[in-house]
CSV table of C-alpha atoms in Angstrom, one decimal:
chain,number,residue,atom,x,y,z
A,1,MET,CA,0.0,0.0,0.0
A,2,LYS,CA,1.4,3.4,-1.0
A,3,ASP,CA,2.1,6.0,1.6
A,4,THR,CA,1.4,9.0,-0.7
A,5,GLU,CA,2.2,11.7,1.9
A,6,ARG,CA,5.5,10.2,2.7
A,7,GLU,CA,6.3,9.7,-1.0
A,8,LEU,CA,5.4,13.3,-1.7
A,9,ALA,CA,7.6,14.6,1.1
A,10,ASP,CA,10.5,12.4,-0.1
A,11,CYS,CA,10.0,13.7,-3.6
A,12,VAL,CA,10.1,17.3,-2.5
A,13,GLY,CA,13.4,16.7,-0.7
A,14,ALA,CA,14.8,15.0,-3.9
A,15,ILE,CA,13.6,18.0,-6.0
A,16,TYR,CA,15.6,20.5,-3.9
A,17,GLN,CA,18.6,18.2,-3.8
A,18,ALA,CA,18.6,18.0,-7.6
A,19,GLY,CA,18.2,21.8,-7.9
A,20,ALA,CA,21.1,22.4,-5.6
A,21,GLY,CA,23.3,19.9,-7.6
A,22,ASP,CA,23.5,17.5,-4.7
A,23,GLY,CA,21.0,14.9,-6.1
A,24,SER,CA,19.8,13.3,-9.3
A,25,TRP,CA,17.1,14.7,-11.5
A,26,PHE,CA,16.6,11.1,-12.7
A,27,ASP,CA,15.7,10.2,-9.1
A,28,VAL,CA,13.1,13.0,-9.2
A,29,GLY,CA,11.7,11.6,-12.4
A,30,GLU,CA,11.4,8.1,-10.9
A,31,ARG,CA,9.7,9.4,-7.8
A,32,ILE,CA,7.2,11.5,-9.8
A,33,CYS,CA,6.3,8.5,-12.0
A,34,ARG,CA,5.8,6.3,-9.0
A,35,ILE,CA,3.6,8.8,-7.2
A,36,MET,CA,1.5,9.5,-10.4
A,37,ASP,CA,1.5,5.9,-11.6
A,38,ALA,CA,3.0,7.3,-14.8
A,39,ARG,CA,5.4,5.8,-17.3
A,40,ARG,CA,7.3,8.9,-18.4
A,41,ALA,CA,8.2,12.3,-17.0
A,42,LEU,CA,9.5,15.3,-19.0
A,43,LEU,CA,11.3,18.5,-17.9
A,44,ILE,CA,13.3,20.1,-20.7
A,45,LEU,CA,16.1,22.4,-19.5
A,46,GLY,CA,19.3,23.7,-21.0
A,47,GLY,CA,22.7,22.5,-20.0
A,48,PRO,CA,26.3,22.2,-21.3
A,49,GLY,CA,25.1,19.7,-24.0
A,50,GLY,CA,22.0,21.8,-24.9
A,51,PRO,CA,18.4,21.3,-23.8
A,52,ARG,CA,17.5,17.8,-22.6
A,53,ASN,CA,15.0,16.0,-20.5
A,54,LEU,CA,16.4,16.1,-16.9
A,55,LEU,CA,13.9,13.5,-15.6
A,56,MET,CA,14.7,10.5,-17.6
A,57,PRO,CA,17.9,8.9,-19.1
A,58,ALA,CA,18.4,9.4,-22.8
A,59,ASP,CA,17.0,6.6,-25.0
A,60,GLY,CA,15.7,6.3,-28.5
A,61,SER,CA,12.4,8.0,-27.7
A,62,GLU,CA,14.0,10.9,-25.8
A,63,THR,CA,16.4,11.5,-28.7
A,64,ALA,CA,13.6,11.5,-31.2
A,65,TYR,CA,11.6,13.9,-29.0
A,66,SER,CA,14.5,16.4,-28.5
A,67,ASP,CA,15.6,16.2,-32.1
A,68,TYR,CA,12.3,16.5,-33.8
A,69,PHE,CA,9.0,16.1,-31.9
A,70,HIS,CA,9.5,18.6,-29.2
A,71,ALA,CA,9.0,21.4,-31.7
A,72,ARG,CA,5.8,19.6,-32.8
A,73,ASP,CA,4.4,18.7,-29.3
A,74,PRO,CA,1.0,20.4,-28.9
A,75,TYR,CA,1.4,20.3,-25.1
A,76,ALA,CA,4.7,22.2,-25.3
A,77,ALA,CA,3.2,24.7,-27.7
A,78,LYS,CA,0.3,25.3,-25.3
A,79,ALA,CA,2.7,25.8,-22.4
A,80,ARG,CA,4.6,28.4,-24.4
A,81,TYR,CA,1.4,30.2,-25.3
A,82,ASP,CA,0.1,30.2,-21.7
A,83,PHE,CA,3.4,31.3,-20.3
A,84,ALA,CA,3.7,34.2,-22.8
A,85,THR,CA,0.2,35.4,-22.3
A,86,ALA,CA,-0.6,34.8,-18.6
A,87,ARG,CA,2.5,33.6,-16.8
A,88,ALA,CA,1.4,34.5,-13.2
A,89,TYR,CA,-1.9,32.7,-13.7
A,90,HIS,CA,-0.5,29.5,-15.0
A,91,LEU,CA,2.7,29.2,-13.0
A,92,GLY,CA,2.5,26.3,-10.5
A,93,ASN,CA,-0.8,25.1,-11.9
A,94,ALA,CA,-1.4,21.6,-13.3
A,95,LYS,CA,-4.1,20.3,-15.7
A,96,LEU,CA,-5.2,17.2,-17.5
A,97,GLY,CA,-4.0,16.8,-21.0
A,98,ALA,CA,-7.5,17.1,-22.4
A,99,GLU,CA,-7.8,20.6,-20.8
A,100,LEU,CA,-4.6,21.7,-22.5
A,101,VAL,CA,-5.1,20.2,-25.9
A,102,ALA,CA,-8.4,19.0,-27.4
A,103,GLU,CA,-8.5,15.2,-27.9
A,104,THR,CA,-9.5,15.6,-31.6
A,105,GLU,CA,-6.5,18.0,-32.2
A,106,LEU,CA,-4.1,15.6,-30.4
A,107,LEU,CA,-5.2,12.4,-32.2
A,108,ARG,CA,-4.8,13.9,-35.6
A,109,SER,CA,-1.4,15.5,-34.9
A,110,GLU,CA,1.9,14.3,-36.4
A,111,TYR,CA,3.2,14.3,-32.8
A,112,TYR,CA,0.7,11.7,-31.7
A,113,PHE,CA,0.4,9.6,-34.8
A,114,ASP,CA,4.2,9.2,-35.4
A,115,PHE,CA,5.5,9.4,-31.9
A,116,ALA,CA,3.4,9.7,-28.8
A,117,ARG,CA,1.2,6.6,-29.3
A,118,HIS,CA,4.3,4.5,-29.7
A,119,HIS,CA,6.1,5.8,-26.6
A,120,GLU,CA,3.6,5.7,-23.7
A,121,ARG,CA,2.5,9.4,-24.1
A,122,ARG,CA,-1.2,8.9,-24.9
A,123,HIS,CA,-2.4,10.4,-21.6
A,124,VAL,CA,-0.8,13.5,-20.1
A,125,ILE,CA,-0.8,15.9,-17.2
A,126,GLY,CA,1.0,19.1,-17.5
A,127,GLY,CA,2.4,21.3,-14.7
A,128,MET,CA,3.7,24.8,-15.4
A,129,ALA,CA,7.1,26.1,-14.4
A,130,GLY,CA,9.7,28.4,-15.9
A,131,LEU,CA,11.9,31.4,-15.6
A,132,THR,CA,12.1,33.4,-18.8
A,133,GLU,CA,10.4,30.8,-20.9
A,134,ALA,CA,7.9,27.9,-20.3
A,135,THR,CA,9.5,24.8,-18.7
A,136,PRO,CA,6.5,22.5,-18.1
A,137,ILE,CA,6.6,19.1,-16.5
A,138,LEU,CA,4.7,16.7,-18.7
A,139,VAL,CA,3.8,13.3,-17.0
A,140,SER,CA,2.4,10.6,-19.3
A,141,ARG,CA,1.1,7.1,-19.6
A,142,GLY,CA,0.3,4.7,-22.4
A,143,ASP,CA,-3.2,3.8,-23.6
A,144,ASP,CA,-3.1,0.5,-21.7
A,145,THR,CA,-2.9,2.2,-18.3
A,146,GLY,CA,-5.9,4.5,-18.7
A,147,ALA,CA,-6.3,8.2,-18.3
A,148,PHE,CA,-5.2,10.3,-15.3
A,149,ASP,CA,-7.8,11.9,-13.1
A,150,GLU,CA,-8.1,14.9,-10.7
A,151,THR,CA,-6.4,13.0,-7.9
A,152,HIS,CA,-3.2,13.0,-10.1
A,153,VAL,CA,-3.7,16.6,-10.9
A,154,ARG,CA,-3.7,17.5,-7.2
A,155,LEU,CA,-0.6,15.5,-6.7
A,156,LEU,CA,1.3,17.2,-9.4
A,157,LYS,CA,0.0,20.6,-8.3
A,158,THR,CA,1.5,19.9,-4.9
A,159,LEU,CA,4.9,19.4,-6.4
A,160,MET,CA,5.0,22.3,-8.8
A,161,PRO,CA,6.0,25.1,-6.4
A,162,HIS,CA,8.9,23.1,-5.3
A,163,VAL,CA,9.9,22.3,-9.0
A,164,GLN,CA,9.8,26.1,-9.7
A,165,ARG,CA,12.0,26.9,-6.8
A,166,ALA,CA,14.5,24.1,-7.7
A,167,ILE,CA,14.7,25.5,-11.3
A,168,GLU,CA,15.4,29.0,-9.9
A,169,LEU,CA,18.0,27.5,-7.6
A,170,ARG,CA,19.6,25.6,-10.4
A,171,ALA,CA,19.8,28.8,-12.6
A,172,ARG,CA,21.2,30.9,-9.7
A,173,LEU,CA,23.9,28.3,-8.9
A,174,GLY,CA,24.7,28.1,-12.6
A,175,ARG,CA,25.3,31.8,-12.8
A,176,ASP,CA,27.4,31.7,-9.7
A,177,ASP,CA,29.6,28.9,-11.2
A,178,GLU,CA,30.0,30.9,-14.4
A,179,ALA,CA,31.0,34.0,-12.4
A,180,VAL,CA,33.5,32.0,-10.4
A,181,ALA,CA,35.0,30.6,-13.6
A,182,LEU,CA,35.3,34.0,-15.2
A,183,THR,CA,36.9,35.4,-12.0
A,184,ARG,CA,39.3,32.5,-11.9
A,185,ALA,CA,40.3,33.0,-15.5
A,186,ALA,CA,40.9,36.7,-15.0
A,187,LEU,CA,43.0,36.2,-11.9
A,188,ASP,CA,45.0,33.4,-13.5
A,189,ALA,CA,45.9,35.8,-16.4
A,190,LEU,CA,47.4,38.5,-14.0
A,191,PRO,CA,51.2,38.8,-14.1
A,192,VAL,CA,51.3,38.8,-10.3
A,193,GLY,CA,50.4,36.3,-7.6
A,194,VAL,CA,46.9,36.7,-6.2
A,195,SER,CA,45.3,34.9,-3.3
A,196,VAL,CA,41.7,35.6,-2.1
A,197,VAL,CA,41.0,34.8,1.6
A,198,ASP,CA,38.0,35.3,3.9
A,199,ALA,CA,38.0,36.9,7.3
A,200,GLY,CA,39.2,33.6,8.8
A,201,LEU,CA,42.2,33.4,6.4
A,202,LYS,CA,40.6,30.5,4.6
A,203,ILE,CA,41.9,30.5,1.0
A,204,ARG,CA,39.0,30.9,-1.4
A,205,PHE,CA,41.2,31.3,-4.5
A,206,ILE,CA,44.8,31.3,-5.4
A,207,ASN,CA,46.4,31.6,-8.8
A,208,ASP,CA,49.4,29.6,-10.0
A,209,LEU,CA,51.9,32.4,-9.4
A,210,ALA,CA,50.8,32.8,-5.8
A,211,ARG,CA,50.8,29.1,-5.2
A,212,ARG,CA,54.4,28.8,-6.5
A,213,TYR,CA,55.4,31.8,-4.3
A,214,LEU,CA,53.9,30.2,-1.1
A,215,ALA,CA,55.8,26.9,-1.9
A,216,GLY,CA,59.1,28.8,-2.4
A,217,PRO,CA,61.9,29.0,0.1
A,218,ASP,CA,61.8,32.8,0.4
A,219,SER,CA,58.1,33.2,1.2
A,220,GLY,CA,57.2,34.5,4.6
A,221,LEU,CA,53.7,32.9,4.2
A,222,PHE,CA,52.5,29.4,3.6
A,223,SER,CA,49.3,27.5,3.2
A,224,LEU,CA,48.1,25.2,6.0
A,225,ARG,CA,45.4,22.5,5.8
A,226,SER,CA,43.1,22.5,8.8
A,227,GLY,CA,42.4,18.7,8.6
A,228,PRO,CA,43.2,15.5,6.8
A,229,TYR,CA,40.5,15.8,4.1
A,230,ALA,CA,40.4,17.9,1.0
A,231,GLY,CA,37.2,19.5,2.2
A,232,SER,CA,38.7,20.5,5.6
A,233,GLY,CA,39.9,23.8,4.2
A,234,VAL,CA,43.3,25.4,3.4
A,235,TYR,CA,44.3,28.6,5.2
A,236,LEU,CA,46.9,31.3,4.7
A,237,ALA,CA,49.5,31.3,7.6
A,238,ALA,CA,52.7,33.2,8.4
A,239,MET,CA,56.0,31.9,9.5
A,240,SER,CA,56.4,33.9,12.7
A,241,ARG,CA,54.0,35.1,15.4
A,242,GLU,CA,54.7,38.7,14.6
A,243,GLU,CA,54.0,38.3,10.9
A,244,ALA,CA,50.8,36.3,11.7
A,245,GLY,CA,49.6,39.2,13.8
A,246,VAL,CA,50.2,41.6,11.0
A,247,LEU,CA,48.5,39.3,8.5
A,248,ARG,CA,45.4,39.0,10.6
A,249,LYS,CA,45.2,42.8,11.1
A,250,LEU,CA,45.6,43.4,7.3
A,251,VAL,CA,42.8,40.9,6.5
A,252,ALA,CA,40.5,42.2,9.2
A,253,SER,CA,41.0,45.7,7.9
A,254,ALA,CA,40.2,44.6,4.3
A,255,THR,CA,37.1,42.5,5.2
A,256,SER,CA,35.7,45.4,7.3
A,257,GLY,CA,36.0,47.9,4.4
A,258,GLY,CA,39.4,49.3,5.0
A,259,SER,CA,42.4,49.4,2.7
A,260,GLY,CA,44.0,46.2,4.2
């Protein structure tokens, strides 16, 4: 017997873990399918290799969808229209497929005839998310399983605010990673040694010139690991007590807005 409330709570946790980069979006897809008694889940987002379905591993149907049928998917087209015309109204909402695309329109579409009916996408629920463009979750089943109902709609609607926040978190962390990479490249290109430390003297960044200087015999400073593991942290330290005091005063001045 399914414990739906527990499964929903576990799925919400998995969604935030995936958004933070600490968990698997595939795990999220499996959990959503289990909760919804669905066969497939779709969430197309961009990445290093281009847009892809985050919720399921790539297979023949996923490749065919991303290469050709995504542009012909009437549910995706409806999501784009709704997002463009009434984003605030639709964001976080979920609807049965028949409310999004009329059955007659779906059944005569190239998308359905050449693709969806062969890949367990006959019955659909769509949930709206997105930042600057529509990023819907589409959950589907084959004809043999039967249609979704309002119970399934409520389940997906429960998850959608968390999906939205996870997408926002993923985008923000991606921008932070890009900014760090650009900063690192700029500092590496400098003709002088540079090390960035926090108020506790933990080294946040060090370029190659500075690293070589700290390792050299004439340096009055050195790097000190606080523990046996790589994640323990590496700190800037001075050779003598007097120099250590001067170093702490300089860093304290800089981190409090002074000239350092």
